[in-house]
Coordinates of C-alpha atoms and ligand atoms in Angstrom, one line a residue:
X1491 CA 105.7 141.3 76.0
X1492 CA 104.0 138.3 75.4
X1493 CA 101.6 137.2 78.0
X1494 CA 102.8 134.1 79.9
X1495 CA 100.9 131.4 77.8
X1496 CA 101.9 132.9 74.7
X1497 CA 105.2 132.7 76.2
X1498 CA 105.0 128.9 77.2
X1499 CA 103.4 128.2 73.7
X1500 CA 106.2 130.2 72.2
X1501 CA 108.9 128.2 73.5
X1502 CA 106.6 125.0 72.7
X1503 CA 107.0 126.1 68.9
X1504 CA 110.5 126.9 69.0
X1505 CA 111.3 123.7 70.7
X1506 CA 109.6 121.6 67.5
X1507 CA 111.0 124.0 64.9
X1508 CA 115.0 124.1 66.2
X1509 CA 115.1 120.5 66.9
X1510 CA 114.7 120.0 70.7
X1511 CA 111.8 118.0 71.2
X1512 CA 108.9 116.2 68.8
X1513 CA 105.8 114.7 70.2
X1514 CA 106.5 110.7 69.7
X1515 CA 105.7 108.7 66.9
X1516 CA 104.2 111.9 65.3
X1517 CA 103.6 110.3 61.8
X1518 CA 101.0 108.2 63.7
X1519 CA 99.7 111.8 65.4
X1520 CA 101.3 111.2 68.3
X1521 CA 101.4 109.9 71.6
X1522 CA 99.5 111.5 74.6
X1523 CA 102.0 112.7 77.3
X1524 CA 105.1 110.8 75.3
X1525 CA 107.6 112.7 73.6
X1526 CA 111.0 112.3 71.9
X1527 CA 114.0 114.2 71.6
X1528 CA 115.9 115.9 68.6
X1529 CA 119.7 116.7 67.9
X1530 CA 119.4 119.9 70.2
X1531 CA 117.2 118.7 72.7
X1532 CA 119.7 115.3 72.8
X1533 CA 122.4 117.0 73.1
X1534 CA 120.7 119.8 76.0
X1535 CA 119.2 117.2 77.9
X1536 CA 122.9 115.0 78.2
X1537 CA 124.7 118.2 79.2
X1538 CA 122.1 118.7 81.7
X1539 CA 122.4 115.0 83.1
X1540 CA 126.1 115.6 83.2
X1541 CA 126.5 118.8 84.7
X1542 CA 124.0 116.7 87.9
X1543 CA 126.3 113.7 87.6
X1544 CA 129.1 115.4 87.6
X1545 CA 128.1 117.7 90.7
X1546 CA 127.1 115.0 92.7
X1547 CA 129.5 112.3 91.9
X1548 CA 132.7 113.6 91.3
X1549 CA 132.2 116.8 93.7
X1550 CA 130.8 114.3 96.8
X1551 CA 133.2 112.1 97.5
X1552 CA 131.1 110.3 99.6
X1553 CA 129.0 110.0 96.9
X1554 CA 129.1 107.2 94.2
X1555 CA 126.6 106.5 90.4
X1556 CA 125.0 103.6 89.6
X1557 CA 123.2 102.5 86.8
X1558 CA 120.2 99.6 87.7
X1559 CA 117.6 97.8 85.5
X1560 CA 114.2 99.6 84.8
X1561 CA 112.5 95.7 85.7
X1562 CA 112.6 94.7 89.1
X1563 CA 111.4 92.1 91.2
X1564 CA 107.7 92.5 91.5
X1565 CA 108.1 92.2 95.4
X1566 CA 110.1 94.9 95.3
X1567 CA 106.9 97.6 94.5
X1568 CA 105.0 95.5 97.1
X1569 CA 108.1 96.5 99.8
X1570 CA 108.3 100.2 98.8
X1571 CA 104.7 100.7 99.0
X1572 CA 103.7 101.5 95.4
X1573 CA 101.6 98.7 94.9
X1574 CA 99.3 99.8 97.7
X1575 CA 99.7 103.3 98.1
X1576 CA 101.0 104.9 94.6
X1577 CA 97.8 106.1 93.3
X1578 CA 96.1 109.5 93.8
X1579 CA 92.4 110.6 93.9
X1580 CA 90.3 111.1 90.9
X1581 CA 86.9 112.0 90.1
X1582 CA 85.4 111.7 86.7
X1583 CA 82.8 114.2 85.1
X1584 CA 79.4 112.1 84.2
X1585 CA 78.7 114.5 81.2
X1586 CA 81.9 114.6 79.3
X1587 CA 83.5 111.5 80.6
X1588 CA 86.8 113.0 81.1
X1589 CA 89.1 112.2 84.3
X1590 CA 90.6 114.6 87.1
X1591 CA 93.1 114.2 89.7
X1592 CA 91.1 115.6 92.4
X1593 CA 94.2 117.9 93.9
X1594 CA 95.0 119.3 90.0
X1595 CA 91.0 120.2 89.8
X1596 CA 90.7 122.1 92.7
X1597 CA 94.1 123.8 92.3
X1598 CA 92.9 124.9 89.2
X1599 CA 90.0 126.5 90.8
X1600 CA 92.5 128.2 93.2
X1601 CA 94.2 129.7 90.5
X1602 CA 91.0 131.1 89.0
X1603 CA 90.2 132.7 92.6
X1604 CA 93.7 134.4 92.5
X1605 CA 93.7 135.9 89.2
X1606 CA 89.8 137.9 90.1
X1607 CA 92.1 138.6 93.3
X1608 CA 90.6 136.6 95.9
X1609 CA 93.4 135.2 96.7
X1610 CA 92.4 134.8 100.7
X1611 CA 89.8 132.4 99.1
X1612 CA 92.2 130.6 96.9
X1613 CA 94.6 129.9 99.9
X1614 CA 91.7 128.3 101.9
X1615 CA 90.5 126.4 99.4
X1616 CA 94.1 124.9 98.9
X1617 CA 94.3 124.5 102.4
X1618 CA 91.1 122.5 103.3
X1619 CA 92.4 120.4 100.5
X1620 CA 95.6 119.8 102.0
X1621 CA 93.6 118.7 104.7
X1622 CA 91.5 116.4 103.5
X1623 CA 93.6 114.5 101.0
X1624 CA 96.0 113.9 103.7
X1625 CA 93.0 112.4 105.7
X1626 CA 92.2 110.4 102.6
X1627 CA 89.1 112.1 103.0
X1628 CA 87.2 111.1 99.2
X1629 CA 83.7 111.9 100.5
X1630 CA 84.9 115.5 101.9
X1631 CA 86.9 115.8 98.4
X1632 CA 83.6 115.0 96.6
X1633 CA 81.5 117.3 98.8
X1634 CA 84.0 120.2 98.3
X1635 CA 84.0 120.1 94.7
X1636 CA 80.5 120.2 94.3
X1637 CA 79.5 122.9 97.1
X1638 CA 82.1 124.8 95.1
X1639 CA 80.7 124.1 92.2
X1640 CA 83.7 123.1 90.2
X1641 CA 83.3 122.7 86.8
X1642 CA 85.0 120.3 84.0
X1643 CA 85.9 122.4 81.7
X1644 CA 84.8 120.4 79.1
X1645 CA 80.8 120.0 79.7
X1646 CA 80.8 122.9 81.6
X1647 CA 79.0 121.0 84.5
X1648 CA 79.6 119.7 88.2
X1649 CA 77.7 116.3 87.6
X1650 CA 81.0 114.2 89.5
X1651 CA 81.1 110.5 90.4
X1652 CA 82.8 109.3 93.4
X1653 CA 86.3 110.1 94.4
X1654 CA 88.7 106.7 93.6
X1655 CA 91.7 105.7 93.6
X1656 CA 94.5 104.8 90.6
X1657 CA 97.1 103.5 90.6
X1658 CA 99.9 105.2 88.5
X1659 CA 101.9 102.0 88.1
X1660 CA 102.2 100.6 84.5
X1661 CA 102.7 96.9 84.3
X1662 CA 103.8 94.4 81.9
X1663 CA 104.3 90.4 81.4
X1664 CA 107.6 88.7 81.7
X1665 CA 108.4 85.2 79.7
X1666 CA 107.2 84.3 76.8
X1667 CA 104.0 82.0 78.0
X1668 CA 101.5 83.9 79.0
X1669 CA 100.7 81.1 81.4
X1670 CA 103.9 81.1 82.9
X1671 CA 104.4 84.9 82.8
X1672 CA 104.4 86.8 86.0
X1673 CA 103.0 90.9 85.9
X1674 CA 106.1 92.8 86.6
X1675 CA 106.2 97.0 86.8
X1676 CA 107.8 99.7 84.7
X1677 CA 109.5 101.8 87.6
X1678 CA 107.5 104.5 88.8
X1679 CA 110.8 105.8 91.0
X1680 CA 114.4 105.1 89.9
X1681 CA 114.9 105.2 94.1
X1682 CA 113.9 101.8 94.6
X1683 CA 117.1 100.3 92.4
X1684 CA 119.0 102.2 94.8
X1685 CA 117.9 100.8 97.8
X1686 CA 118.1 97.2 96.9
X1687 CA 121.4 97.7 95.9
X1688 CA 122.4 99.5 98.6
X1689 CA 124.8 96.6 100.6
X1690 CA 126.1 96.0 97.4
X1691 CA 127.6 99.4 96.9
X1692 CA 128.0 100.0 100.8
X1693 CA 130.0 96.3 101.2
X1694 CA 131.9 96.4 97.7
X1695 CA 132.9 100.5 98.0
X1696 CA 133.5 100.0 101.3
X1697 CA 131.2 103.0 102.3
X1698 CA 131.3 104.5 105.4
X1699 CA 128.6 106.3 106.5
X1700 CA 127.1 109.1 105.3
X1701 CA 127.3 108.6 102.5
X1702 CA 125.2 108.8 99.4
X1703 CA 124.3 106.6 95.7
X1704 CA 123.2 108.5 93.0
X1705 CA 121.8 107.3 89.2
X1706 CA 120.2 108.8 86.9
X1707 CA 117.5 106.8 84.5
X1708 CA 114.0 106.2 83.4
X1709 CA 110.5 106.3 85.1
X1710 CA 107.2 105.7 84.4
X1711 CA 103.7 106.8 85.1
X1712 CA 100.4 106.1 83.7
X1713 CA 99.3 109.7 84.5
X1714 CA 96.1 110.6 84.3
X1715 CA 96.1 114.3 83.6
X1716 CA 99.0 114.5 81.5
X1717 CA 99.5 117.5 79.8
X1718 CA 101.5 121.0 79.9
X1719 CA 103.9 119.4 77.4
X1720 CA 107.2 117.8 79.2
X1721 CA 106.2 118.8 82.5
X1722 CA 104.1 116.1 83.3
X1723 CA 105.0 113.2 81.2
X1724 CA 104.0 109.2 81.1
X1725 CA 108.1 108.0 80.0
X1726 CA 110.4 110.3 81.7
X1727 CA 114.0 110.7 83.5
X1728 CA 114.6 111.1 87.3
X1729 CA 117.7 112.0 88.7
X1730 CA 117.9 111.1 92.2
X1731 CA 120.2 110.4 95.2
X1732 CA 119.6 108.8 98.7
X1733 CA 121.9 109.8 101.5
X1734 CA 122.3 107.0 104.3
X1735 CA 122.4 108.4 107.5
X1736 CA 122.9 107.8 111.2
X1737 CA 118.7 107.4 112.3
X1738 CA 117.9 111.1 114.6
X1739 CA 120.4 112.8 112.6
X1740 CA 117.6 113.1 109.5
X1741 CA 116.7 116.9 110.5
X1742 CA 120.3 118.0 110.2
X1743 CA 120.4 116.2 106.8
X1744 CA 117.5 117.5 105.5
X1745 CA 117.9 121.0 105.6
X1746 CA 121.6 120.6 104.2
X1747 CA 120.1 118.6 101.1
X1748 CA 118.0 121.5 100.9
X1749 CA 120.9 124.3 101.1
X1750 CA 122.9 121.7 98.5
X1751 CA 120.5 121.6 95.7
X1752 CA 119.1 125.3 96.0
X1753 CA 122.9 126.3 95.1
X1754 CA 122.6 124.2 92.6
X1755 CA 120.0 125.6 90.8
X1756 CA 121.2 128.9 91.5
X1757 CA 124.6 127.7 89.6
X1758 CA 122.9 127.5 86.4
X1759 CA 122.7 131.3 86.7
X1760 CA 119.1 131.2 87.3
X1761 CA 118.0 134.1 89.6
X1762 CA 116.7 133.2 93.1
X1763 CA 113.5 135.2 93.2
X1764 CA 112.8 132.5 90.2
X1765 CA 112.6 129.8 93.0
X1766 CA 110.9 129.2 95.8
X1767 CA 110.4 126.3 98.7
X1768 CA 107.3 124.3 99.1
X1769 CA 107.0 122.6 102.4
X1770 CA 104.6 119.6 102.0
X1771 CA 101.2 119.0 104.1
X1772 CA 100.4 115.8 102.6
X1773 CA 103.9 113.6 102.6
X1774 CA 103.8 110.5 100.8
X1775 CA 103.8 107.2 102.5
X1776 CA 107.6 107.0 103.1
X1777 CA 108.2 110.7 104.7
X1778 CA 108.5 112.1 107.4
X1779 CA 109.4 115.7 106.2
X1780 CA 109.4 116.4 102.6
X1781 CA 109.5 120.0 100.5
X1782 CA 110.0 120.7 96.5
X1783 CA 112.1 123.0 95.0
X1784 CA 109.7 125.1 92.6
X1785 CA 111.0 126.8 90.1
X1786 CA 108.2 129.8 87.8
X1787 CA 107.5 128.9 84.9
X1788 CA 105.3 130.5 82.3
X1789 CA 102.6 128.9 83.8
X1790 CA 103.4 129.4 86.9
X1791 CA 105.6 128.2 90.5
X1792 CA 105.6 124.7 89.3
X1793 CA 108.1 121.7 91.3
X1794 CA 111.0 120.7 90.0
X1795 CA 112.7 118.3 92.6
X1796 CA 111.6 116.8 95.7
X1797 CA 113.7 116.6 98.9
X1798 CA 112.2 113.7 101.0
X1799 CA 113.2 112.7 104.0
X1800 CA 112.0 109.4 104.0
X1801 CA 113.2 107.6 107.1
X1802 CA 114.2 103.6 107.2
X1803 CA 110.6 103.2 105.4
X1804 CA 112.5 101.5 102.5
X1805 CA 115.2 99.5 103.8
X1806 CA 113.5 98.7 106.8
X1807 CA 110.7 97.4 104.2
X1808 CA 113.0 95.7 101.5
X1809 CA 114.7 93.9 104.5
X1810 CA 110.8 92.2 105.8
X1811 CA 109.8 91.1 102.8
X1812 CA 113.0 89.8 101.2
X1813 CA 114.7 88.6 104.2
X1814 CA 117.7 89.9 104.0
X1815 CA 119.4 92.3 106.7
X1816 CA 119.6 95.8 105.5
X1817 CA 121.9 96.9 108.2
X1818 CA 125.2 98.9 108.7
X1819 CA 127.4 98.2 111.7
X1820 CA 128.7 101.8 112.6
X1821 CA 132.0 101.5 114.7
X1822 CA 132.3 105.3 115.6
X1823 CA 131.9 106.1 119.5
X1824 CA 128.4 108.1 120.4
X1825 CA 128.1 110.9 123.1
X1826 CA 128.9 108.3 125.2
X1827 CA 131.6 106.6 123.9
X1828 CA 129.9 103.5 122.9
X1829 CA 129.7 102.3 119.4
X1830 CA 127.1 103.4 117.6
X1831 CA 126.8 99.4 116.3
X1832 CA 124.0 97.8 113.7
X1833 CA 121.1 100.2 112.5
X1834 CA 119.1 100.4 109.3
X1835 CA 119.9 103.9 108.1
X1836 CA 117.8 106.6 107.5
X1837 CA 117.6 108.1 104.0
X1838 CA 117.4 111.6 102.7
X1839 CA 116.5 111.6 98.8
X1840 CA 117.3 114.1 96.5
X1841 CA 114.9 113.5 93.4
X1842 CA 114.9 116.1 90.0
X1843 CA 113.1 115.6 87.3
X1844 CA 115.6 115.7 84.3
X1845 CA 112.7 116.9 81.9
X1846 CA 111.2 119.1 83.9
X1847 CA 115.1 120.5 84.9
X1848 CA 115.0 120.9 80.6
X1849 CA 111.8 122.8 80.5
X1850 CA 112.7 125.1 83.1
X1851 CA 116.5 125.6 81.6
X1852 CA 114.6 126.7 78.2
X1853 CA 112.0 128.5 79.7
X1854 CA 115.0 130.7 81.6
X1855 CA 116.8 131.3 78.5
X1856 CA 114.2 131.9 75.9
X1857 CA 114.5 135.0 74.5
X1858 CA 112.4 137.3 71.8
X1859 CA 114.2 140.6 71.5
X1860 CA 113.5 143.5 69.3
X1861 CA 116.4 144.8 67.0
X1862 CA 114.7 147.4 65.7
X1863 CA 116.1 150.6 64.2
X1864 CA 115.0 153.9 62.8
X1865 CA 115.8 152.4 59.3
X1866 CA 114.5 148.7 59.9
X1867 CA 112.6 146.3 61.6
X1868 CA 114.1 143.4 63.5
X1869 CA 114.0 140.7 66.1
X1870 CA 115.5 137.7 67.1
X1871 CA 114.6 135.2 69.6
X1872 CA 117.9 134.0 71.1
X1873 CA 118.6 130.9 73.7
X1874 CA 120.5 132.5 76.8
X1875 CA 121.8 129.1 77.4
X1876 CA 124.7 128.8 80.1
X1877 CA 127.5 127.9 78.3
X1878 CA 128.1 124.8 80.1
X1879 CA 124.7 123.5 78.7
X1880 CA 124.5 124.7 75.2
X1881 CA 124.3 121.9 72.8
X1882 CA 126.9 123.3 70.3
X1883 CA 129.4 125.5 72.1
X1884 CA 130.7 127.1 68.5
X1885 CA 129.6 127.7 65.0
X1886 CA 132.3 127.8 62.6
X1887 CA 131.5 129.9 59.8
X1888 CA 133.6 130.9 56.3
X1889 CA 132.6 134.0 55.0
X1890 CA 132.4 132.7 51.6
X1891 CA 132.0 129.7 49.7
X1892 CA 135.8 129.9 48.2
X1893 CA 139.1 131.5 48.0
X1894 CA 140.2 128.6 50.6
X1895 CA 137.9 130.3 53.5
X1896 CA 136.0 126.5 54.0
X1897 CA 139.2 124.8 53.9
X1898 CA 140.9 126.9 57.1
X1899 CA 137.3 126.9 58.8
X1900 CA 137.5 123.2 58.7
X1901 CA 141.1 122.8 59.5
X1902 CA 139.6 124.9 62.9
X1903 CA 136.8 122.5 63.3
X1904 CA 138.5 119.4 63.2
X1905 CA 141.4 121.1 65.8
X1906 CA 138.2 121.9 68.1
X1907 CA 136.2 119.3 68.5
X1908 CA 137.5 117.0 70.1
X1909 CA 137.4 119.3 73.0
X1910 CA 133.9 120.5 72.6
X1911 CA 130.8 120.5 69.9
X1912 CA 131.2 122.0 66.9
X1913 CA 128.7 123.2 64.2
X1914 CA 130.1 124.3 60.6
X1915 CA 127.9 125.9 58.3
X1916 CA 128.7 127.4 55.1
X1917 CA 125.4 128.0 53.5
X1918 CA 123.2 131.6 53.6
X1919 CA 124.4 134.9 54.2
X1920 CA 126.2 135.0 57.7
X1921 CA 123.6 137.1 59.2
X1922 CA 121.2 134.4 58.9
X1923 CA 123.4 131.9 60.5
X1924 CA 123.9 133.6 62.9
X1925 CA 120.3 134.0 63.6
X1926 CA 120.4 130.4 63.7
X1927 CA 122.8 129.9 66.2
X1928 CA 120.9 132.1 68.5
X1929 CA 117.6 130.0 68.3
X1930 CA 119.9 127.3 69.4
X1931 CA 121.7 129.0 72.3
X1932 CA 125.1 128.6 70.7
X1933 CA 127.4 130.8 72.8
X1934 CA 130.2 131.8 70.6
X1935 CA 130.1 132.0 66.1
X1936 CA 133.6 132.5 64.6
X1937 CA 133.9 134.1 61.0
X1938 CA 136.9 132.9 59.0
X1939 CA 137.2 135.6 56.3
X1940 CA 140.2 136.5 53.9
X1941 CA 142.1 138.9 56.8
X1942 CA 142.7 135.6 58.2
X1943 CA 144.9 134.2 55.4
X1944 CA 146.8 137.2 56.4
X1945 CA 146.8 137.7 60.0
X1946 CA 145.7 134.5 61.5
X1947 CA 142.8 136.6 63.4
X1948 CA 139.1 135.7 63.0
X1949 CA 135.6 137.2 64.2
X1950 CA 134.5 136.0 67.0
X1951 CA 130.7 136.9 68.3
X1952 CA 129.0 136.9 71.4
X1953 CA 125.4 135.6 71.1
X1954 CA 123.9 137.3 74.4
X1955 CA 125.7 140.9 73.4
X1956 CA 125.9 140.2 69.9
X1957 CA 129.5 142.0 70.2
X1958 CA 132.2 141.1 67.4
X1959 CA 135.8 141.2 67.7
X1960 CA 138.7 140.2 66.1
X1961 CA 141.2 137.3 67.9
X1962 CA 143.9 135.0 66.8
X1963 CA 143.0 131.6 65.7
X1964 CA 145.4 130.0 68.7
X1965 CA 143.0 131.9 71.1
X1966 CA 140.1 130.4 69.9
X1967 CA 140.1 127.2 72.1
X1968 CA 141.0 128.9 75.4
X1969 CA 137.7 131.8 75.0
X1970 CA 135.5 128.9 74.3
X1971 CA 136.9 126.6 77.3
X1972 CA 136.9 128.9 79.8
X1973 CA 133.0 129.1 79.3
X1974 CA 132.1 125.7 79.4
X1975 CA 133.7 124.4 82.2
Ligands
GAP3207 N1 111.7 109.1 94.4 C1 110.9 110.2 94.8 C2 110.0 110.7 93.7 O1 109.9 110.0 92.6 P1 108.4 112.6 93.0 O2 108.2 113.9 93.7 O3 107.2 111.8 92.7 O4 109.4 111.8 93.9 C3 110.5 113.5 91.7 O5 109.2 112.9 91.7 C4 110.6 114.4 90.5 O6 110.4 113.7 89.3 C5 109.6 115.6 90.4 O7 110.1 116.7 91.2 C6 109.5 115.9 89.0 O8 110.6 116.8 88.6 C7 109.8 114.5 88.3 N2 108.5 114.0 87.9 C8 107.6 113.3 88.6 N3 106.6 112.9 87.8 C9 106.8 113.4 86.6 C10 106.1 113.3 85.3 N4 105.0 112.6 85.2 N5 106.7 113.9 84.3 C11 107.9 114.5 84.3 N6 108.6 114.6 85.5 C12 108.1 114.0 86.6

């Protein structure tokens, strides 16, 4: 068993070769943190989104999509706090030049304690760090690293500057003039084009609360330590939701958002001693409770999603500094009978990282497996994909180049796919495509051979069991829908 970087760097390689992902604008070497994604990793990544969408939308019905602009209003990053407050603590080594986040140092330090085993140390470490960056402490940072005696990894030395702030906002110029230009932001959030639409959706969908607004789309942050491949990223997808709701009733909220998207993950067949809660110390500038699903990856418990509880911060925000009321007039009767009447709502946000939701859904299913016999070597590394997600759901294969075998297989292929993604291949021995299928995660390979001109029956195999057995042709549709559903 590989160890648990090889691992990571395993499913890395495999992700490059197969055709899921490819560091952007490689011909040019690359982008740091920036990465594209192939016909695999396309077609993964969209079930993904749609299997989300499709749970939250269509399963909620109190909960509608929308889809708004990556530019906003600049005023609108002042209102949300982003300009101000969406930056986190670095330090920068004198010797080698080379930036930290402050919290990603020291938690890297905290790893090293636990793995010689002192992990008591680790966990104080982490906590006195907890405490200090939610003090906005940068002298005690500074003083914490160095009687530690952090290193950079780089130089080897713990000659540190100051502790100072970044912001992670990326901006750009709109109009053509530069004169006349004004700086506008590449979202850091997709939240914030939810809460500025959120009469629009209430008023014109007639939304009675709760109820929730979901989308799905691009963000962007200028991160600073970018690196573990697509887990932290610079251009990347959020999907995120904020349910409005009644102000005091938040608590109740929040631990149901929490129930809701744990049984989510777990739907993707994920075991739950994969997952864990992670209650924040520190909350961000809008919370006032806040926890992230973490999910272990090869290189460790790592978040996934965030569930924020994040008060009226935004609307009550987006309503100062644009003027406009941000209110809902509740006609239900309290306790007391009386109309609950016009409040800002609270918000409870459900926010996963679509890339990282990827990683995670490839790191579960990647598989290397030994085949081995007395007589031969073998292995295979297969994709344990759930169905549902798999970018092709079945490989048609003839058994031979002739005797009409491609003409049936394709007669198949175009009966199946309009219903779901097919992959016909006709080339190499059908061991080897097989073996291809697997690196892709493709659930079910059909073999047209010539007992089929006879009997109407093909092969169908199962990727995780490898099993083969013989069905009609008419069957064909109903095995592969069932799965996928
Ligand atoms: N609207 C709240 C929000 O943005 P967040 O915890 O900063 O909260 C939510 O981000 C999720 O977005 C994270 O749990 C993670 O999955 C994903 N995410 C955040 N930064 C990311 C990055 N640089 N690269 C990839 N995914 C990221």
């Amino acid at each position: 068993m590989a160890n648990d970087n090889n691992r990571f760097q395993a499913i890395i390689s495999h992700c490059k070769e197969y055709g899921f992902i490819f560091p952007s604008s490689e011909i040019y070497d690359g982008l740091s943190a920036v990465y594209d994604y192939g016909q695999w990793g396309s077609e993964l990544k969209k079930n993904i989104k749609d299997y989300w969408w499709k749970s939250m939308t269509q399963l909620h019905e109190n909960i509608v999509g929308i889809d708004a602009a990556i530019f906003m209003h600049p005023t609108t990053w002042k209102a949300s706090g982003h300009v101000d407050n969406f930056s986190d603590p670095m330090i920068d080594n004198k010797d080698s030049k080379k930036r930290y986040r402050v919290d990603h140092l020291i938690e890297a330090e905290a790893d090293r304690l636990e793995n010689e085993g002192k992990k008591n140390e680790a966990d104080a470490l982490l906590t006195e760090m907890d405490k200090l960056l939610a003090a906005s402490d940068f002298d005690g940072l500074k003083k914490l690293i160095e009687d530690r005696k952090i290193k950079c990894s780089i130089s080897g030395t713990s000659n540190w500057t100051d502790v100072r702030q970044f912001n992670l906002m990326f901006s750009t110029q709109l109009g053509s003039v530069t004169d006349e230009a004004s700086e506008i932001y590449l979202r850091p959030e997709t939240a914030q084009g939810i809460f500025v639409n959120f009469l629009n959706v209430q008023k014109t969908g007639r939304m009675k609360i709760p109820f929730g607004i979901a989308q799905i789309g691009k963000a962007f942050r200028n991160e600073i330590v970018a690196r573990q491949f697509i887990f932290r990223m610079r251009e990347f997808e959020q999907m995120e939701m904020q349910f409005f709701i009644r102000p005091g009733s938040q608590k109740e909220w929040y631990e149901h958002w929490k129930k809701e998207r744990m049984d989510w993950h777990l739907s993707l067949g994920i075991p739950a001693e994969k997952y864990r809660f992670h209650d924040h110390v520190k909350l961000a500038h809008y919370a006032d409770a806040a926890c992230d699903i973490e999910y272990e990856f090869p290189i460790g418990f790592k978040e996934v999603e965030g569930i924020h509880s994040r008060t009226d911060f935004d609307l009550r925000n987006h309503q100062e500094y644009s003027k406009k009321k941000m209110q809902y007039f509740d006609n239900d009767l309290d306790a007391n009978g009386k109309p609950y009447g016009n409040y800002i709502p609270y918000v409870i946000e459900t926010s996963i990282g679509l890339d990282r939701t990827f990683l995670m859904v490839i790191s579960e299913a990647y598989t290397e497996e030994d085949l081995s016999t007395a007589d031969k070597q073998d292995s295979r590394v297969v994709l344990k994909l759930p169905a549902k997600l798999a970018p092709v759901k079945l490989a048609v294969f003839p058994l031979i180049k002739r005797d009409g075998l491609p003409e049936i297989a394709k007669q198949i292929m175009d009966d199946c796919k309009s219903q779901f993604r097919c992959f016909y291949e006709e080339k190499d021995a059908i061991g080897k495509r097989y073996r291809r299928m697997d690196a892709i995660g493709t659930p079910f390979c059909i073999t047209i051979d010539h007992q089929t001109k006879e009997d109407n029956t093909v092969t169908i195999r199962y990727r995780d069991t490898m099993q083969q057995e013989r069905i009609s042709v008419t069957a064909i549709k109903e095995i592969v829908g069932s799965h996928i559903v």
